[in-house]
Short mmCIF file of N, CA, C and O in Angstrom, two decimals:
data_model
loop_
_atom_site.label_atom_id
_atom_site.label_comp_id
_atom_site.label_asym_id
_atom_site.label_seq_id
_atom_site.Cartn_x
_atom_site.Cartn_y
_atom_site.Cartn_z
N UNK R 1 87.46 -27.98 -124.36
CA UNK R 1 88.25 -27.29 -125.34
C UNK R 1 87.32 -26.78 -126.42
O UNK R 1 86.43 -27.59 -126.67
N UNK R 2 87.28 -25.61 -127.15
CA UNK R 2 86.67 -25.21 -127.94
C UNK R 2 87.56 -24.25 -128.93
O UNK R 2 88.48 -23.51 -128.58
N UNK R 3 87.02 -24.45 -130.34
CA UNK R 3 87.41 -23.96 -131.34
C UNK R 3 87.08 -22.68 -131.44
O UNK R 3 85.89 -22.42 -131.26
N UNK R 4 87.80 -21.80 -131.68
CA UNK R 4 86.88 -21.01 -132.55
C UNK R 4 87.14 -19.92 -133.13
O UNK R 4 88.08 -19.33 -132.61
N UNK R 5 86.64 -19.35 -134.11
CA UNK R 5 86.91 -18.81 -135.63
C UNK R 5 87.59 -17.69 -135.18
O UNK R 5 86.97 -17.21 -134.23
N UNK R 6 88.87 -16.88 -135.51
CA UNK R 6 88.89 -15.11 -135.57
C UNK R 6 89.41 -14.80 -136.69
O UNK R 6 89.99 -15.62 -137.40
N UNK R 7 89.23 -13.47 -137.01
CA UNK R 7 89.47 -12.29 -138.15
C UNK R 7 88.07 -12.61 -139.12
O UNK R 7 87.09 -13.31 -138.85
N UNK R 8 88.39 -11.88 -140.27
CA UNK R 8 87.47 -12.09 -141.35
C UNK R 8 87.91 -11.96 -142.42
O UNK R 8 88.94 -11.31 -142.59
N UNK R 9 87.15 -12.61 -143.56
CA UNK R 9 87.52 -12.19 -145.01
C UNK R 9 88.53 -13.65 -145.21
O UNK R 9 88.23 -14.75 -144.75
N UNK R 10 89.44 -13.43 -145.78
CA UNK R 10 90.37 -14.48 -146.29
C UNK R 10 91.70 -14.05 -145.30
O UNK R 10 92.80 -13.99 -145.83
N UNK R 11 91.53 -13.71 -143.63
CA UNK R 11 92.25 -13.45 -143.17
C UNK R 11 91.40 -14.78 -141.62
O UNK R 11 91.73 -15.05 -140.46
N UNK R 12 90.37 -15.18 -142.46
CA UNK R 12 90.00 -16.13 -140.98
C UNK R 12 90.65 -17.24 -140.43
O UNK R 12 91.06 -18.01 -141.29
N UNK R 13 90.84 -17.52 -139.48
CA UNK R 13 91.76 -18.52 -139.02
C UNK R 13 91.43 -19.77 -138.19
O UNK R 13 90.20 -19.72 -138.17
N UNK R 14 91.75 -20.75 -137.57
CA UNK R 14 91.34 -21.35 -136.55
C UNK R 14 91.84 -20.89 -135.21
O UNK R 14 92.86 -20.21 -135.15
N UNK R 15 91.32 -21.16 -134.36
CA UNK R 15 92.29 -20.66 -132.97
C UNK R 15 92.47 -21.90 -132.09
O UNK R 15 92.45 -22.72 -133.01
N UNK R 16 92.62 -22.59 -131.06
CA UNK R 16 92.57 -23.60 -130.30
C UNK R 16 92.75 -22.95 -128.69
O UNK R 16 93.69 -22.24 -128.33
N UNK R 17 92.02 -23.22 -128.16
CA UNK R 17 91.96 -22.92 -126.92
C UNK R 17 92.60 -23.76 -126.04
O UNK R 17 92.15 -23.44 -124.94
N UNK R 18 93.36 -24.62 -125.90
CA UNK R 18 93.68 -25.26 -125.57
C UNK R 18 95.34 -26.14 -125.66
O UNK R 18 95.91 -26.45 -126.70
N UNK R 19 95.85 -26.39 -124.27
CA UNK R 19 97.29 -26.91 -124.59
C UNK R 19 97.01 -28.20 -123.75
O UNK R 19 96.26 -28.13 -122.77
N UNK R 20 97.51 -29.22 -124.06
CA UNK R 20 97.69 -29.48 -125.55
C UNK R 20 96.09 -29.66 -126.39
O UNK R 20 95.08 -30.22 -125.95
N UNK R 21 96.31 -28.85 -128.00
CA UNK R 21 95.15 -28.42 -127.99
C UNK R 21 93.88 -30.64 -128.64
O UNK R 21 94.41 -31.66 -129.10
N UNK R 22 92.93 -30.50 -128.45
CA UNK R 22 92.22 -31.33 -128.89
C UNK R 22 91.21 -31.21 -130.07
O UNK R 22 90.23 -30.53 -129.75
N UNK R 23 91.18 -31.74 -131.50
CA UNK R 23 89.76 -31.61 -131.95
C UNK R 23 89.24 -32.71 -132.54
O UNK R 23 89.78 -33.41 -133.40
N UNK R 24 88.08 -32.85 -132.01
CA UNK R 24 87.31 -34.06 -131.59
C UNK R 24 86.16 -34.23 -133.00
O UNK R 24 85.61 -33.22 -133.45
N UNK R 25 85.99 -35.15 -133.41
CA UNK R 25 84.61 -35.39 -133.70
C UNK R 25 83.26 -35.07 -133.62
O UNK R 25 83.04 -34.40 -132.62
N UNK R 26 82.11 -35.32 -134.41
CA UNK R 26 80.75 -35.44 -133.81
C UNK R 26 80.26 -36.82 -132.74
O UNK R 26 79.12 -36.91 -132.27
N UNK R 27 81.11 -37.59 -132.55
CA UNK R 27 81.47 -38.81 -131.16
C UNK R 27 81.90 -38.69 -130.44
O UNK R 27 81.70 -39.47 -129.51
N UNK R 28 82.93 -37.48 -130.29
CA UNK R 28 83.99 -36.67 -129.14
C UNK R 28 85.09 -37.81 -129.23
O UNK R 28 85.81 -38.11 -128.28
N UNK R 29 85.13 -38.49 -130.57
CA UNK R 29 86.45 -38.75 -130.05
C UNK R 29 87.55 -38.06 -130.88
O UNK R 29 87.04 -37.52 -131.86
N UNK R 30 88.74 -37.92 -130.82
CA UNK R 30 90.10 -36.93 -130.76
C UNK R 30 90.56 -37.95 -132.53
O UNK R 30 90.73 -39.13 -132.83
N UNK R 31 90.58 -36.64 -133.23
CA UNK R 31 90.96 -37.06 -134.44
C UNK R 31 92.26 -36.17 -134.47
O UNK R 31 93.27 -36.59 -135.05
N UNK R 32 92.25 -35.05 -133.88
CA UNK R 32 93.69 -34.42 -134.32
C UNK R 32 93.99 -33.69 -132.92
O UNK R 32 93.09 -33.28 -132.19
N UNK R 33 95.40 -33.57 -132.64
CA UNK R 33 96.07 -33.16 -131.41
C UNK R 33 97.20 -32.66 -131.41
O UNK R 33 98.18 -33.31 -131.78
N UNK R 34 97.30 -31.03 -130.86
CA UNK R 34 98.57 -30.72 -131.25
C UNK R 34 99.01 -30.39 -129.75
O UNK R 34 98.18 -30.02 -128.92
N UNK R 35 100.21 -30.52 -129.48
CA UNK R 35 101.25 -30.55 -127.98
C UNK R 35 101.81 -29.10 -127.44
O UNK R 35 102.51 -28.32 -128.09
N UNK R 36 101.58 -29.00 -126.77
CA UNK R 36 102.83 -28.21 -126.19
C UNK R 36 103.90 -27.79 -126.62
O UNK R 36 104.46 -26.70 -126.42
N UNK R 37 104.32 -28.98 -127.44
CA UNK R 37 105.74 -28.85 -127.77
C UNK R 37 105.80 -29.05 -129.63
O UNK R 37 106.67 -29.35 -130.45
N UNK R 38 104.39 -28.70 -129.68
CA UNK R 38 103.84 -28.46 -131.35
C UNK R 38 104.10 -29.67 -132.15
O UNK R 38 105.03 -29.64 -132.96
N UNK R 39 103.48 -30.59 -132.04
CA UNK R 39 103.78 -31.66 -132.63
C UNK R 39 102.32 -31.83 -132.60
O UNK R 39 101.55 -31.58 -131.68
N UNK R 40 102.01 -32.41 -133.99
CA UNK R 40 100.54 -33.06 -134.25
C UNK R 40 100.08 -34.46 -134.50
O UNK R 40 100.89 -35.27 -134.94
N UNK R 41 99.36 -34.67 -134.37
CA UNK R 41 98.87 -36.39 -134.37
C UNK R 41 97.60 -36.39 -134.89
O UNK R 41 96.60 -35.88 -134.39
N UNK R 42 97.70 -36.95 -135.85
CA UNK R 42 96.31 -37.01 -136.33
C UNK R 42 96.00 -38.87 -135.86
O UNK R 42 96.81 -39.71 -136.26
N UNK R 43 95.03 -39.20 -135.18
CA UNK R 43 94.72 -40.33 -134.78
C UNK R 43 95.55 -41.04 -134.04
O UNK R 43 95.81 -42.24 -134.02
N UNK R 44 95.97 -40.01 -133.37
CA UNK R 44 96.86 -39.97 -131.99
C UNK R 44 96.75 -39.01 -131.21
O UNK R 44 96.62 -37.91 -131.74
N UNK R 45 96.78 -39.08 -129.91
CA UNK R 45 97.47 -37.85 -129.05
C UNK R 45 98.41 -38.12 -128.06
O UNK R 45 98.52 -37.53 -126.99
N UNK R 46 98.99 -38.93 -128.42
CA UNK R 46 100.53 -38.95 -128.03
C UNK R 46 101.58 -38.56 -129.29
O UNK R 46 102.38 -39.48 -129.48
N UNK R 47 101.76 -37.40 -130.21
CA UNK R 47 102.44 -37.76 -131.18
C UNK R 47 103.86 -37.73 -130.98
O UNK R 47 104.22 -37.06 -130.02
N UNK R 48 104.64 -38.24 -131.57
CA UNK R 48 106.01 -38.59 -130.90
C UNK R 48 106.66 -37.74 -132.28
O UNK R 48 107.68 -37.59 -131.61
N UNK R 49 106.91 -37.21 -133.28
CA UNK R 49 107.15 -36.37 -134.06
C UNK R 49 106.51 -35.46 -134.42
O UNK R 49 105.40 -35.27 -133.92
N UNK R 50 107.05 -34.52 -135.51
CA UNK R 50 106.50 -32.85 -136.12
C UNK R 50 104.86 -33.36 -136.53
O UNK R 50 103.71 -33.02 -136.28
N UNK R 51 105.29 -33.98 -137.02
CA UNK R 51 103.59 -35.13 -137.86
C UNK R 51 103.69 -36.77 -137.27
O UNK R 51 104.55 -37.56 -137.65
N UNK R 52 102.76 -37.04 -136.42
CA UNK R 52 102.84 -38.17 -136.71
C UNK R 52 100.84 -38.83 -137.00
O UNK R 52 99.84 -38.44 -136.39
N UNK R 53 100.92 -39.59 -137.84
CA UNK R 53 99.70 -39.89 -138.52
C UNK R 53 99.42 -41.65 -138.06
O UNK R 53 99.90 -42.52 -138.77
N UNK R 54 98.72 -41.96 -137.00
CA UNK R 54 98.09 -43.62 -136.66
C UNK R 54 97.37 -44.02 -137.73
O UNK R 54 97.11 -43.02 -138.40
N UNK R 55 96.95 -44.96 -138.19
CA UNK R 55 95.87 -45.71 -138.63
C UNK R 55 96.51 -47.17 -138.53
O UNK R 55 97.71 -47.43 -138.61
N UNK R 56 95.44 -48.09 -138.33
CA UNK R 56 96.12 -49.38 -138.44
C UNK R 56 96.03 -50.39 -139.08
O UNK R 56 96.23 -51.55 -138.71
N UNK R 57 95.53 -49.75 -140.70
CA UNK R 57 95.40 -50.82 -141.81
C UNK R 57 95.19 -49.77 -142.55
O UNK R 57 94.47 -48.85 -142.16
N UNK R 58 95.95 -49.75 -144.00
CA UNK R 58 95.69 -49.15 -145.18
C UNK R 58 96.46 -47.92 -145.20
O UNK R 58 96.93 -47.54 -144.12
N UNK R 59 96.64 -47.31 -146.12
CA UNK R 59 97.60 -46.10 -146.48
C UNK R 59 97.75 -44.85 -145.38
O UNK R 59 97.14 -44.01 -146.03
N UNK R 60 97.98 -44.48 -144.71
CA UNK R 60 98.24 -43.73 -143.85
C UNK R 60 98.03 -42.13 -144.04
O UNK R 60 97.40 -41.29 -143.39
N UNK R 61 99.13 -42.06 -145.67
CA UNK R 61 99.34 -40.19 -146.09
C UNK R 61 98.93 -40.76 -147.24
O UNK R 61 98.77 -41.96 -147.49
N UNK R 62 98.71 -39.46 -148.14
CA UNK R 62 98.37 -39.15 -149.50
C UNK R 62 98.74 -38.19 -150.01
O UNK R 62 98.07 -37.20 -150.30
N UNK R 63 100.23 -38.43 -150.22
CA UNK R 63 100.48 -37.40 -151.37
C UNK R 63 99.84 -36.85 -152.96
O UNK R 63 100.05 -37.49 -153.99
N UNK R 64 99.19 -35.80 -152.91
CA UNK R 64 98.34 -35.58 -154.29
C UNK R 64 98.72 -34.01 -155.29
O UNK R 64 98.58 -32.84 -154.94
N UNK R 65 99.16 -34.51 -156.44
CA UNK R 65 99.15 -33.25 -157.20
C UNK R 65 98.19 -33.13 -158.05
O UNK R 65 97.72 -34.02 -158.76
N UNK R 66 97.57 -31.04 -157.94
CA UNK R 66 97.12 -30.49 -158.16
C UNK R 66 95.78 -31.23 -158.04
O UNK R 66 95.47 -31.36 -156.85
N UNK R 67 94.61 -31.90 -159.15
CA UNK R 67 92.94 -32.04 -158.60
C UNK R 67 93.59 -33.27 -157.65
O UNK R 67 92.54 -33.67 -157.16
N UNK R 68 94.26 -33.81 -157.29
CA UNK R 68 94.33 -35.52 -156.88
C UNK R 68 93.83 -36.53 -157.30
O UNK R 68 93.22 -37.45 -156.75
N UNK R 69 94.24 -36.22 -158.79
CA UNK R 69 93.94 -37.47 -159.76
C UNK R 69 95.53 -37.92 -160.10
O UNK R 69 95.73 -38.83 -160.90
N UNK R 70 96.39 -37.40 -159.61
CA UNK R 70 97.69 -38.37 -159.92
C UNK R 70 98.05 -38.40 -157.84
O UNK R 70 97.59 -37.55 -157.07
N UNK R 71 98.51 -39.01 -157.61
CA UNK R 71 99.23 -39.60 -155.64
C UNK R 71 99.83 -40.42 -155.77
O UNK R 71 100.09 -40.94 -156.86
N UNK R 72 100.30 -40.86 -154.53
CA UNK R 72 100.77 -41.78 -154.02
C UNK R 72 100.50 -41.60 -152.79
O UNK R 72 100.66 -40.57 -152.14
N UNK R 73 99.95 -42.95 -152.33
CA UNK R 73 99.79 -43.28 -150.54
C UNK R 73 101.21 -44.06 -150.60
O UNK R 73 102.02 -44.63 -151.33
N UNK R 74 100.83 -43.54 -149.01
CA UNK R 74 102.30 -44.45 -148.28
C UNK R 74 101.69 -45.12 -146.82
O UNK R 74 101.25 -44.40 -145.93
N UNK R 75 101.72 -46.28 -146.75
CA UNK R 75 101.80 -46.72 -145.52
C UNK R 75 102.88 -47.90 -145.27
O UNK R 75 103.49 -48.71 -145.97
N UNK R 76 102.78 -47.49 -143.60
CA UNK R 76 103.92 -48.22 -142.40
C UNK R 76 103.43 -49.51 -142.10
O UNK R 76 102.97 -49.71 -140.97
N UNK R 77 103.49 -50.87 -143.38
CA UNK R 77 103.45 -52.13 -142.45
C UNK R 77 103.20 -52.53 -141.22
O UNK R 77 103.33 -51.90 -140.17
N UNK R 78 102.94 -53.28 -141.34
CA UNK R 78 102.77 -53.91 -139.46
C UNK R 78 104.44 -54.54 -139.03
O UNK R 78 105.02 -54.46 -137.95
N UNK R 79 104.82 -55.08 -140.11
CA UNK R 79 106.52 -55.94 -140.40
C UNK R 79 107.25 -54.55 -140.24
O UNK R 79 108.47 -54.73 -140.23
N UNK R 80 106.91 -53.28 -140.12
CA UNK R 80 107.60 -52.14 -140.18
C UNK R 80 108.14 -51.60 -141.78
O UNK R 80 108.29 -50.45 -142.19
N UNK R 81 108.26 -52.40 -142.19
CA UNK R 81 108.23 -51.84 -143.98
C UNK R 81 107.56 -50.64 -144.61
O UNK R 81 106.46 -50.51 -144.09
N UNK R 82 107.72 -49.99 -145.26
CA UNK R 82 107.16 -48.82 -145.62
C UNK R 82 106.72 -49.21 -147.49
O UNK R 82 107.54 -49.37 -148.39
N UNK R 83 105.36 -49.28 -147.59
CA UNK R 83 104.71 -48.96 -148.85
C UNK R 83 104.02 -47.81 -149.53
O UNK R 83 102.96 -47.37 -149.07
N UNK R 84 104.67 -47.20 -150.83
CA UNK R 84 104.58 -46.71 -151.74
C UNK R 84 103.58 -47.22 -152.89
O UNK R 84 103.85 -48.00 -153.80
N UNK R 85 102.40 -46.61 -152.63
CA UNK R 85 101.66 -47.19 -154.19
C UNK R 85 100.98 -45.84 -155.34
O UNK R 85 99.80 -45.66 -155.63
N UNK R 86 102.13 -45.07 -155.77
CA UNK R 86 101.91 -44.59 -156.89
C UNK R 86 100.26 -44.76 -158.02
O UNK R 86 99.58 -45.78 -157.96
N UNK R 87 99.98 -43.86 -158.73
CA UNK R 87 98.91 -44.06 -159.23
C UNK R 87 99.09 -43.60 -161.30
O UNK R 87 99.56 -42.54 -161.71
N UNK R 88 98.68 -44.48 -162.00
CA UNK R 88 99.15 -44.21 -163.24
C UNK R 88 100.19 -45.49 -163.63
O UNK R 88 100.63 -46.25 -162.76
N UNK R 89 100.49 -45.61 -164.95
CA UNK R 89 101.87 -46.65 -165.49
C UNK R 89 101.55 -47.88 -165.44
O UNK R 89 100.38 -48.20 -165.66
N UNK R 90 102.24 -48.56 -165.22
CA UNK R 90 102.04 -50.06 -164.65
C UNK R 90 103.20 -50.24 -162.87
O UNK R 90 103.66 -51.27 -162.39
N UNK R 91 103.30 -49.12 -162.49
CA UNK R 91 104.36 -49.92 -161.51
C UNK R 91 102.86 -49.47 -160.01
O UNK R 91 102.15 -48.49 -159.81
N UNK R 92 103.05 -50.86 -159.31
CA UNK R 92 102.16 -50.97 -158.33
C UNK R 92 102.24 -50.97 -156.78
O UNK R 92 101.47 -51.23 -155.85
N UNK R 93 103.58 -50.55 -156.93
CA UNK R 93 104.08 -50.17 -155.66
C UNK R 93 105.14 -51.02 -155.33
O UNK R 93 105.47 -52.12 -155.79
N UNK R 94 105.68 -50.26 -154.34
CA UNK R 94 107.14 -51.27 -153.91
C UNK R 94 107.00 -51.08 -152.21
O UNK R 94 106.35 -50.13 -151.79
N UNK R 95 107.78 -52.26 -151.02
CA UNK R 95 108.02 -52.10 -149.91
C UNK R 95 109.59 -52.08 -150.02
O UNK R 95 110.38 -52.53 -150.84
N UNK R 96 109.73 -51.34 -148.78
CA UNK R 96 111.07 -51.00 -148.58
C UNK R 96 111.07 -51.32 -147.09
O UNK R 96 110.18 -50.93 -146.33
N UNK R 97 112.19 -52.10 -146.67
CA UNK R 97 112.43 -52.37 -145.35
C UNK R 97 112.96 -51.85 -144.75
O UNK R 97 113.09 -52.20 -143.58
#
């Protein structure tokens, strides 16, 4: 599978050669994967939703406004719980079951 660049100017794009497409690392291994059926996985390539994002310890997404000095990560428990840890205030996050 290979990437690679078309148009020019602030009209350049990625392309993917590939279904379902793969892009790999400098290790070749598969950091992001999008389907057939357009669904992406980042540290997956089986993704089972529009986004779905693996890791298996520590915050998963990062929501960030404007430089990303204010976020919130969110990660999916192992107990299946979902954590929220906001940045700023005093509140340090909450799980939700």
């Amino acid at each position: 599978m290979a990437i690679k660049e078309i148009g020019q100017g602030s009209a350049t794009s990625v392309e993917l050669d590939a279904d379902p497409g793969l892009i790999k690392n400098s290790d070749g291994e598969t950091v992001i994967s999008i389907t057939a059926d357009e669904k992406v996985g980042i540290g997956t390539t089986t993704p089972r939703q529009t986004l779905d994002v693996l890791k298996a310890s520590g915050p998963q997404i990062r929501a960030s406004q404007a430089d990303n000095s204010v976020y919130a990560d969110i990660e999916t428990k192992s107990t299946g719980g979902v954590h929220i840890t906001p940045t700023g205030g005093t509140y340090t996050g909450h799980t939700f079951f």
